[in-house]
């Protein structure tokens, strides 16, 4: 499932440190060498994990004395990363891309930082030499891209690449002149029909007691299909939302690729896929909504057809991506390593009451595809997380 990328810094102004703000243990390390530089307690505002795409991170360090300020100076933009911990679980590792030390009119010193999870790094590296892969398993292509990205010591971030094959072979050519990033090509490779999912997990190695970074994949999806968590209201649900978004949807899809004409002196047109329509939606009364997506490196119509079919099958019609905020306690815990697992989501409230037989009118299964840690503030001292689910109309 593709979620939008957000790379803009998150600036939060007017913040004043409060004793009621919960702090999280964060370990600051050098991005490449993984050398620990210091440890800080941060007020974490945003802490996301996603499948395929990067999760966002933003936090504020209250600099209450000279020692804390010295620790904060060890955080250097584009040089350091932060391991965010919840209890004894590494919630994620984030590449720091923005930092702002400041002092307010009352003399309160703070450092504001933002970054993205390790999935961001391939988006920050461009493919500088043409790469050709013929008849290779799509996961071998993915690993080849990541290994090529890490071929210089200045770009080796220590990913442990999960082995195995999907059984699906692809032909891919990635030209240096296309100015595409490794992240973009990985995302496109995964999001074609019969593709796969991946993410980077920060885990504590039981043998070395050190953190490691595992690039893991799932075919066709991540997660354990046999595991279904029951999440209910009343119960562990604190709040919920059901946004229905049709802005990126269509019911007639076509994809556009590269041009076949290398003669710059003659007119040329790009290769186009066939048009794939969602016949069921049109028959049910939806107006025709055309969408075209561009895949600049593709010259084979068969590959473009596969992309268009995948778009028709996954992005036709409005998408509902349920957002559930859950509380933690001794009987219920969840962390980003559960992304891809399923949950049975049951609501009981005035909008979704019991039916005439006493059964809930809303009880559905969805895959967990995103997770945002919520920091308790003020009187709300319960640890919680917002879960994002794969959509269904």
XYZ file of N, CA, C and O in Angstrom, residues 23-160:
552
model
N 8.232 12.207 28.575
C 9.475 12.174 27.812
C 9.795 10.735 27.431
O 9.482 9.803 28.164
N 10.437 10.588 26.276
C 10.820 9.266 25.796
C 12.337 9.164 25.692
O 13.013 10.125 25.303
N 12.824 7.970 25.989
C 14.257 7.720 25.880
C 14.653 7.672 24.403
O 14.094 6.912 23.612
N 15.639 8.497 24.044
C 16.139 8.553 22.673
C 17.657 8.471 22.697
O 18.319 9.229 23.413
N 18.202 7.553 21.920
C 19.649 7.371 21.819
C 20.116 8.032 20.526
O 19.619 7.719 19.440
N 21.072 8.941 20.627
C 21.625 9.650 19.477
C 22.873 8.916 19.013
O 23.761 8.615 19.817
N 22.944 8.616 17.711
C 24.087 7.874 17.170
C 24.525 8.492 15.850
O 23.753 9.159 15.159
N 25.788 8.255 15.498
C 26.291 8.655 14.188
C 25.575 7.844 13.113
O 25.410 6.623 13.249
N 25.158 8.503 12.026
C 24.318 7.829 11.036
C 25.036 6.670 10.359
O 24.446 5.601 10.162
N 26.297 6.850 9.978
C 27.000 5.807 9.245
C 27.688 4.796 10.152
O 27.554 3.585 9.952
N 28.427 5.258 11.148
C 29.200 4.333 11.976
C 28.367 3.670 13.058
O 28.777 2.661 13.635
N 27.192 4.227 13.361
C 26.306 3.729 14.415
C 26.902 3.903 15.809
O 26.433 3.310 16.781
N 27.933 4.723 15.941
C 28.526 5.005 17.246
C 27.558 5.814 18.097
O 27.049 6.844 17.651
N 27.293 5.350 19.310
C 26.415 6.091 20.210
C 27.108 7.373 20.663
O 28.244 7.345 21.127
N 26.417 8.503 20.537
C 26.968 9.804 20.901
C 26.463 10.286 22.251
O 27.216 10.858 23.029
N 25.188 10.057 22.507
C 24.616 10.471 23.787
C 23.219 9.883 23.907
O 22.717 9.233 22.985
N 22.606 10.119 25.044
C 21.238 9.665 25.295
C 20.462 10.825 25.894
O 20.962 11.548 26.754
N 19.226 11.022 25.400
C 18.422 12.156 25.843
C 16.986 11.715 26.082
O 16.511 10.742 25.483
N 16.294 12.453 26.929
C 14.854 12.284 27.105
C 14.172 13.399 26.331
O 14.353 14.585 26.632
N 13.379 13.021 25.314
C 12.764 13.993 24.413
C 11.255 13.965 24.536
O 10.643 12.907 24.756
N 10.654 15.139 24.377
C 9.205 15.240 24.234
C 8.879 14.978 22.770
O 9.107 15.824 21.902
N 8.401 13.785 22.474
C 8.182 13.354 21.089
C 6.779 13.784 20.654
O 5.777 13.391 21.251
N 6.731 14.592 19.598
C 5.447 15.051 19.068
C 4.918 14.134 17.979
O 3.720 13.888 17.893
N 5.806 13.649 17.102
C 5.417 12.781 15.992
C 6.380 11.616 15.925
O 7.600 11.817 15.909
N 5.840 10.416 15.887
C 6.673 9.213 15.788
C 5.891 8.174 14.988
O 5.040 7.482 15.526
N 6.166 8.107 13.674
C 5.387 7.277 12.765
C 6.210 6.104 12.246
O 7.423 6.183 12.120
N 5.495 5.023 11.915
C 6.059 3.917 11.152
C 5.066 3.547 10.072
O 3.852 3.559 10.287
N 5.612 3.222 8.882
C 4.802 2.888 7.730
C 5.416 1.704 6.984
O 6.599 1.409 7.140
N 4.600 1.049 6.152
C 5.091 0.048 5.219
C 5.549 0.763 3.952
O 4.854 1.644 3.445
N 6.718 0.421 3.462
C 7.355 0.939 2.245
C 7.863 2.368 2.410
O 9.036 2.649 2.188
N 7.005 3.308 2.765
C 7.410 4.713 2.766
C 7.899 5.133 4.148
O 7.592 4.499 5.159
N 8.669 6.238 4.225
C 9.217 6.668 5.520
C 8.134 7.164 6.464
O 7.130 7.748 6.052
N 8.357 6.949 7.755
C 7.551 7.558 8.799
C 8.221 8.832 9.285
O 9.445 8.978 9.220
N 7.418 9.767 9.775
C 7.920 11.060 10.210
C 8.247 11.042 11.712
O 7.658 10.276 12.488
N 9.164 11.924 12.092
C 9.563 12.054 13.499
C 9.782 13.520 13.811
O 10.414 14.249 13.039
N 9.240 13.977 14.920
C 9.544 15.323 15.407
C 9.534 15.288 16.929
O 8.737 14.580 17.548
N 10.444 16.037 17.522
C 10.578 16.021 18.979
C 11.178 17.339 19.441
O 11.783 18.087 18.663
N 11.006 17.604 20.732
C 11.566 18.792 21.356
C 12.390 18.381 22.559
O 11.934 17.593 23.391
N 13.600 18.895 22.618
C 14.478 18.621 23.754
C 14.471 19.831 24.680
O 14.932 20.909 24.287
N 13.963 19.692 25.893
C 14.040 20.786 26.855
C 15.458 20.883 27.430
O 15.932 19.946 28.078
N 16.143 21.990 27.178
C 17.539 22.141 27.600
C 17.566 22.893 28.922
O 17.730 24.113 28.979
N 17.398 22.143 29.995
C 17.218 22.756 31.319
C 18.523 23.116 32.005
O 18.514 23.816 33.012
N 19.654 22.637 31.461
C 20.942 22.976 32.056
C 22.030 22.828 31.002
O 21.782 22.399 29.863
N 23.263 23.163 31.393
C 24.368 23.157 30.438
C 24.693 21.751 29.954
O 25.075 21.550 28.793
N 24.524 20.751 30.801
C 24.791 19.371 30.383
C 23.820 18.933 29.293
O 24.216 18.275 28.316
N 22.533 19.269 29.461
C 21.545 18.912 28.436
C 21.834 19.648 27.130
O 21.645 19.104 26.036
N 22.273 20.896 27.217
C 22.621 21.643 26.014
C 23.807 21.012 25.300
O 23.857 20.948 24.059
N 24.784 20.514 26.068
C 25.941 19.853 25.462
C 25.518 18.581 24.727
O 26.033 18.268 23.648
N 24.581 17.841 25.321
C 24.051 16.662 24.632
C 23.358 17.059 23.332
O 23.523 16.410 22.292
N 22.564 18.130 23.375
C 21.807 18.564 22.195
C 22.736 18.947 21.048
O 22.397 18.742 19.876
N 23.905 19.498 21.370
C 24.832 19.900 20.311
C 25.423 18.706 19.560
O 25.986 18.862 18.478
N 25.272 17.525 20.117
C 25.754 16.327 19.417
C 24.808 15.910 18.289
O 25.161 15.074 17.459
N 23.595 16.454 18.275
C 22.655 16.182 17.190
C 22.990 17.107 16.032
O 22.822 18.324 16.115
N 23.512 16.531 14.949
C 23.934 17.295 13.781
C 23.088 16.865 12.586
O 23.009 15.668 12.273
N 22.460 17.818 11.940
C 21.595 17.527 10.796
C 22.384 16.800 9.700
O 23.521 17.173 9.381
N 21.775 15.757 9.146
C 22.353 14.924 8.081
C 23.584 14.125 8.524
O 24.279 13.544 7.680
N 23.857 14.079 9.821
C 24.984 13.297 10.332
C 24.564 12.309 11.417
O 25.288 11.352 11.686
N 23.421 12.565 12.048
C 23.038 11.740 13.189
C 21.661 11.119 12.998
O 20.855 11.578 12.201
N 21.424 10.075 13.773
C 20.132 9.407 13.801
C 19.728 9.238 15.244
O 20.559 9.315 16.164
N 18.452 9.000 15.440
C 17.927 8.816 16.790
C 17.166 7.499 16.850
O 16.302 7.227 16.004
N 17.511 6.674 17.838
C 16.755 5.467 18.130
C 15.702 5.839 19.182
O 16.050 6.209 20.307
N 14.445 5.743 18.811
C 13.369 6.068 19.736
C 12.880 4.792 20.420
O 12.554 3.810 19.760
N 12.877 4.799 21.748
C 12.475 3.643 22.534
C 11.151 3.912 23.233
O 10.899 5.025 23.709
N 10.324 2.875 23.286
C 9.153 2.891 24.161
C 9.292 1.700 25.088
O 9.311 0.555 24.629
N 9.395 1.974 26.380
C 9.692 0.919 27.349
C 11.005 0.243 26.936
O 12.009 0.916 26.779
N 10.987 -1.053 26.707
C 12.208 -1.753 26.305
C 12.193 -2.160 24.836
O 12.927 -3.068 24.436
N 11.370 -1.468 24.031
C 11.214 -1.826 22.625
C 11.697 -0.674 21.758
O 11.258 0.463 21.939
N 12.608 -0.934 20.794
C 12.987 0.123 19.855
C 11.837 0.398 18.890
O 11.451 -0.469 18.107
N 11.253 1.585 18.968
C 10.080 1.921 18.151
C 10.488 2.250 16.716
O 9.721 2.086 15.782
N 11.714 2.732 16.525
C 12.177 3.062 15.185
C 13.455 3.870 15.242
O 13.844 4.393 16.282
N 14.135 3.961 14.084
C 15.341 4.764 13.944
C 15.085 5.845 12.906
O 14.563 5.559 11.823
N 15.484 7.088 13.232
C 15.119 8.242 12.413
C 16.352 9.061 12.054
O 17.167 9.395 12.928
N 16.490 9.362 10.762
C 17.571 10.187 10.231
C 17.188 11.652 10.437
O 16.163 12.122 9.939
N 18.001 12.381 11.189
C 17.661 13.760 11.551
C 18.001 14.705 10.395
O 19.150 14.791 9.957
N 16.975 15.434 9.918
C 17.105 16.282 8.737
C 16.902 17.765 9.025
O 17.124 18.606 8.155
N 16.484 18.091 10.244
C 16.179 19.485 10.564
C 16.341 19.673 12.070
O 15.907 18.829 12.856
N 17.001 20.764 12.457
C 17.181 21.061 13.873
C 17.100 22.566 14.081
O 17.583 23.348 13.252
N 16.493 22.966 15.188
C 16.331 24.390 15.482
C 16.495 24.640 16.976
O 15.561 24.444 17.754
N 17.680 25.088 17.406
C 17.815 25.527 18.800
C 17.191 26.912 18.952
O 17.270 27.745 18.047
N 16.562 27.166 20.102
C 15.911 28.466 20.294
C 15.736 28.746 21.784
O 15.802 27.847 22.619
N 15.501 30.012 22.076
C 15.244 30.459 23.439
C 14.072 31.420 23.415
O 14.028 32.343 22.587
N 13.083 31.227 24.292
C 11.920 32.104 24.294
C 12.150 33.297 25.215
O 13.215 33.449 25.832
N 11.109 34.154 25.323
C 11.249 35.394 26.086
C 11.405 35.153 27.578
O 11.835 36.039 28.328
N 11.090 33.919 28.032
C 11.241 33.601 29.445
C 12.552 32.881 29.741
O 12.788 32.440 30.864
N 13.393 32.764 28.720
C 14.695 32.138 28.919
C 14.701 30.635 28.828
O 15.686 30.006 29.228
N 13.642 30.006 28.313
C 13.583 28.553 28.161
C 14.312 28.143 26.880
O 13.905 28.546 25.777
N 15.354 27.353 27.007
C 16.094 26.843 25.861
C 15.507 25.513 25.404
O 15.215 24.628 26.220
N 15.337 25.366 24.105
C 14.833 24.105 23.555
C 15.546 23.822 22.238
O 16.094 24.710 21.587
N 15.522 22.556 21.842
C 15.981 22.141 20.522
C 14.854 21.364 19.869
O 14.381 20.365 20.426
N 14.432 21.806 18.700
C 13.391 21.113 17.940
C 14.058 20.354 16.806
O 14.909 20.903 16.102
N 13.674 19.112 16.614
C 14.273 18.289 15.569
C 13.184 17.543 14.806
O 12.121 17.240 15.357
N 13.448 17.283 13.529
C 12.567 16.430 12.736
C 13.421 15.499 11.890
O 14.594 15.779 11.593
N 12.830 14.390 11.504
C 13.528 13.437 10.660
C 12.556 12.427 10.095
O 11.335 12.554 10.253
N 13.112 11.425 9.432
C 12.297 10.346 8.860
C 12.948 9.008 9.178
O 14.164 8.927 9.415
N 12.124 7.954 9.168
C 12.631 6.612 9.453
C 13.578 6.170 8.337
O 13.659 6.792 7.265
N 14.293 5.080 8.554
C 15.383 4.684 7.663
C 14.928 4.397 6.234
O 15.757 4.406 5.312
N 13.634 4.174 6.019
C 13.150 3.987 4.650
C 13.404 5.216 3.788
O 13.328 5.150 2.558
N 13.717 6.369 4.407
C 13.918 7.599 3.645
C 15.228 7.593 2.873
O 15.333 8.243 1.822
N 16.245 6.866 3.363
C 17.576 7.046 2.778
C 17.637 6.702 1.285
O 18.267 7.445 0.505
N 17.024 5.608 0.804
C 17.066 5.355 -0.643
C 16.461 6.487 -1.474
O 16.851 6.666 -2.643
N 15.536 7.266 -0.912
C 14.992 8.406 -1.648
C 15.993 9.555 -1.735
O 15.811 10.469 -2.554
N 17.017 9.529 -0.918
C 18.014 10.597 -0.907
C 19.233 10.258 -1.758
O 20.179 11.039 -1.813
N 19.231 9.094 -2.407
C 20.322 8.665 -3.278
C 19.807 8.488 -4.694
O 18.806 7.830 -4.923
N 20.517 9.075 -5.660
C 20.157 8.982 -7.070
C 20.896 7.825 -7.741
O 22.043 7.497 -7.390
N 20.260 7.216 -8.735
C 20.891 6.181 -9.552
C 21.753 6.886 -10.593
O 21.234 7.506 -11.520
N 23.082 6.801 -10.438
C 24.013 7.559 -11.278
C 24.565 6.756 -12.447
O 25.165 7.325 -13.353
N 24.413 5.437 -12.433
C 24.837 4.599 -13.554
C 23.662 3.731 -13.977
O 22.858 3.303 -13.146
N 23.568 3.453 -15.269
C 22.449 2.657 -15.782
C 22.535 1.219 -15.258
O 23.603 0.591 -15.298
N 21.409 0.724 -14.758
C 21.337 -0.618 -14.187
C 20.365 -1.451 -15.010
O 19.237 -1.014 -15.285
N 20.776 -2.670 -15.391
C 19.936 -3.569 -16.185
C 19.724 -4.876 -15.431
O 20.690 -5.490 -14.962
N 18.476 -5.288 -15.342
C 18.132 -6.555 -14.696
C 17.161 -7.291 -15.616
O 16.081 -6.768 -15.936
N 17.525 -8.481 -16.039
C 16.702 -9.251 -16.973
C 16.352 -10.604 -16.368
O 17.236 -11.336 -15.909
N 15.055 -10.933 -16.369
C 14.598 -12.235 -15.905
C 14.953 -12.529 -14.469
O 15.158 -13.686 -14.106
N 14.994 -11.510 -13.620
C 15.365 -11.694 -12.221
C 14.142 -11.653 -11.330
O 13.163 -10.951 -11.619
N 14.201 -12.408 -10.238
C 13.139 -12.318 -9.243
C 13.070 -10.873 -8.744
O 14.092 -10.216 -8.528
N 11.855 -10.393 -8.560
C 11.700 -8.992 -8.169
C 12.401 -8.663 -6.847
O 12.882 -7.539 -6.649
N 12.517 -9.635 -5.961
C 13.219 -9.396 -4.699
C 14.729 -9.356 -4.896
O 15.438 -8.616 -4.198
N 15.248 -10.124 -5.864
C 16.663 -10.006 -6.209
C 16.945 -8.620 -6.787
O 18.011 -8.039 -6.525
N 16.020 -8.089 -7.574
C 16.201 -6.739 -8.119
C 16.214 -5.720 -6.976
O 17.053 -4.815 -6.944
N 15.291 -5.876 -6.028
C 15.241 -4.955 -4.892
C 16.549 -4.986 -4.106
O 17.112 -3.938 -3.767
N 17.051 -6.198 -3.817
C 18.303 -6.302 -3.075
C 19.483 -5.763 -3.892
O 20.403 -5.149 -3.340
N 19.450 -5.992 -5.215
C 20.518 -5.461 -6.062
C 20.524 -3.932 -6.029
O 21.594 -3.311 -5.999
N 19.357 -3.322 -6.038
C 19.276 -1.863 -5.939
C 19.863 -1.373 -4.618
O 20.645 -0.416 -4.577
N 19.479 -2.030 -3.527
C 19.980 -1.604 -2.219
C 21.483 -1.838 -2.085
O 22.193 -1.013 -1.490
N 21.981 -2.936 -2.633
C 23.423 -3.187 -2.584
C 24.184 -2.178 -3.432
O 25.270 -1.724 -3.056
N 23.606 -1.822 -4.602
C 24.244 -0.812 -5.428
C 24.265 0.537 -4.721
O 25.265 1.262 -4.765
N 23.181 0.854 -4.042
C 23.117 2.099 -3.274
C 24.200 2.138 -2.196
O 24.778 3.196 -1.913
N 24.498 0.987 -1.605
C 25.442 0.912 -0.483
C 26.855 0.551 -0.919
O 27.687 0.188 -0.082
N 27.142 0.667 -2.220
C 28.439 0.211 -2.716
C 29.595 1.086 -2.249
O 30.742 0.644 -2.238
N 29.308 2.328 -1.868
C 30.349 3.191 -1.293
C 30.190 3.218 0.224
O 29.064 3.174 0.738
N 31.309 3.306 0.963
C 31.183 3.321 2.430
C 30.383 4.513 2.937
O 29.772 4.429 3.995
N 30.371 5.610 2.159
C 29.620 6.791 2.581
C 28.109 6.618 2.452
O 27.347 7.485 2.884
N 27.680 5.509 1.867
C 26.243 5.291 1.709
C 25.793 3.932 2.222
O 24.683 3.499 1.935
N 26.656 3.273 2.979
C 26.303 1.978 3.559
C 25.737 2.217 4.963
O 26.475 2.522 5.894
N 24.420 2.102 5.094
C 23.784 2.380 6.384
C 23.546 1.109 7.192
O 22.835 1.133 8.194
N 24.149 0.002 6.763
C 24.133 -1.212 7.575
C 22.842 -2.003 7.522
O 22.479 -2.646 8.514
N 22.160 -2.006 6.378
C 20.928 -2.786 6.271
C 21.243 -4.269 6.128
O 22.090 -4.667 5.321
N 20.563 -5.095 6.903
C 20.612 -6.549 6.731
C 19.447 -6.944 5.834
O 18.280 -6.793 6.224
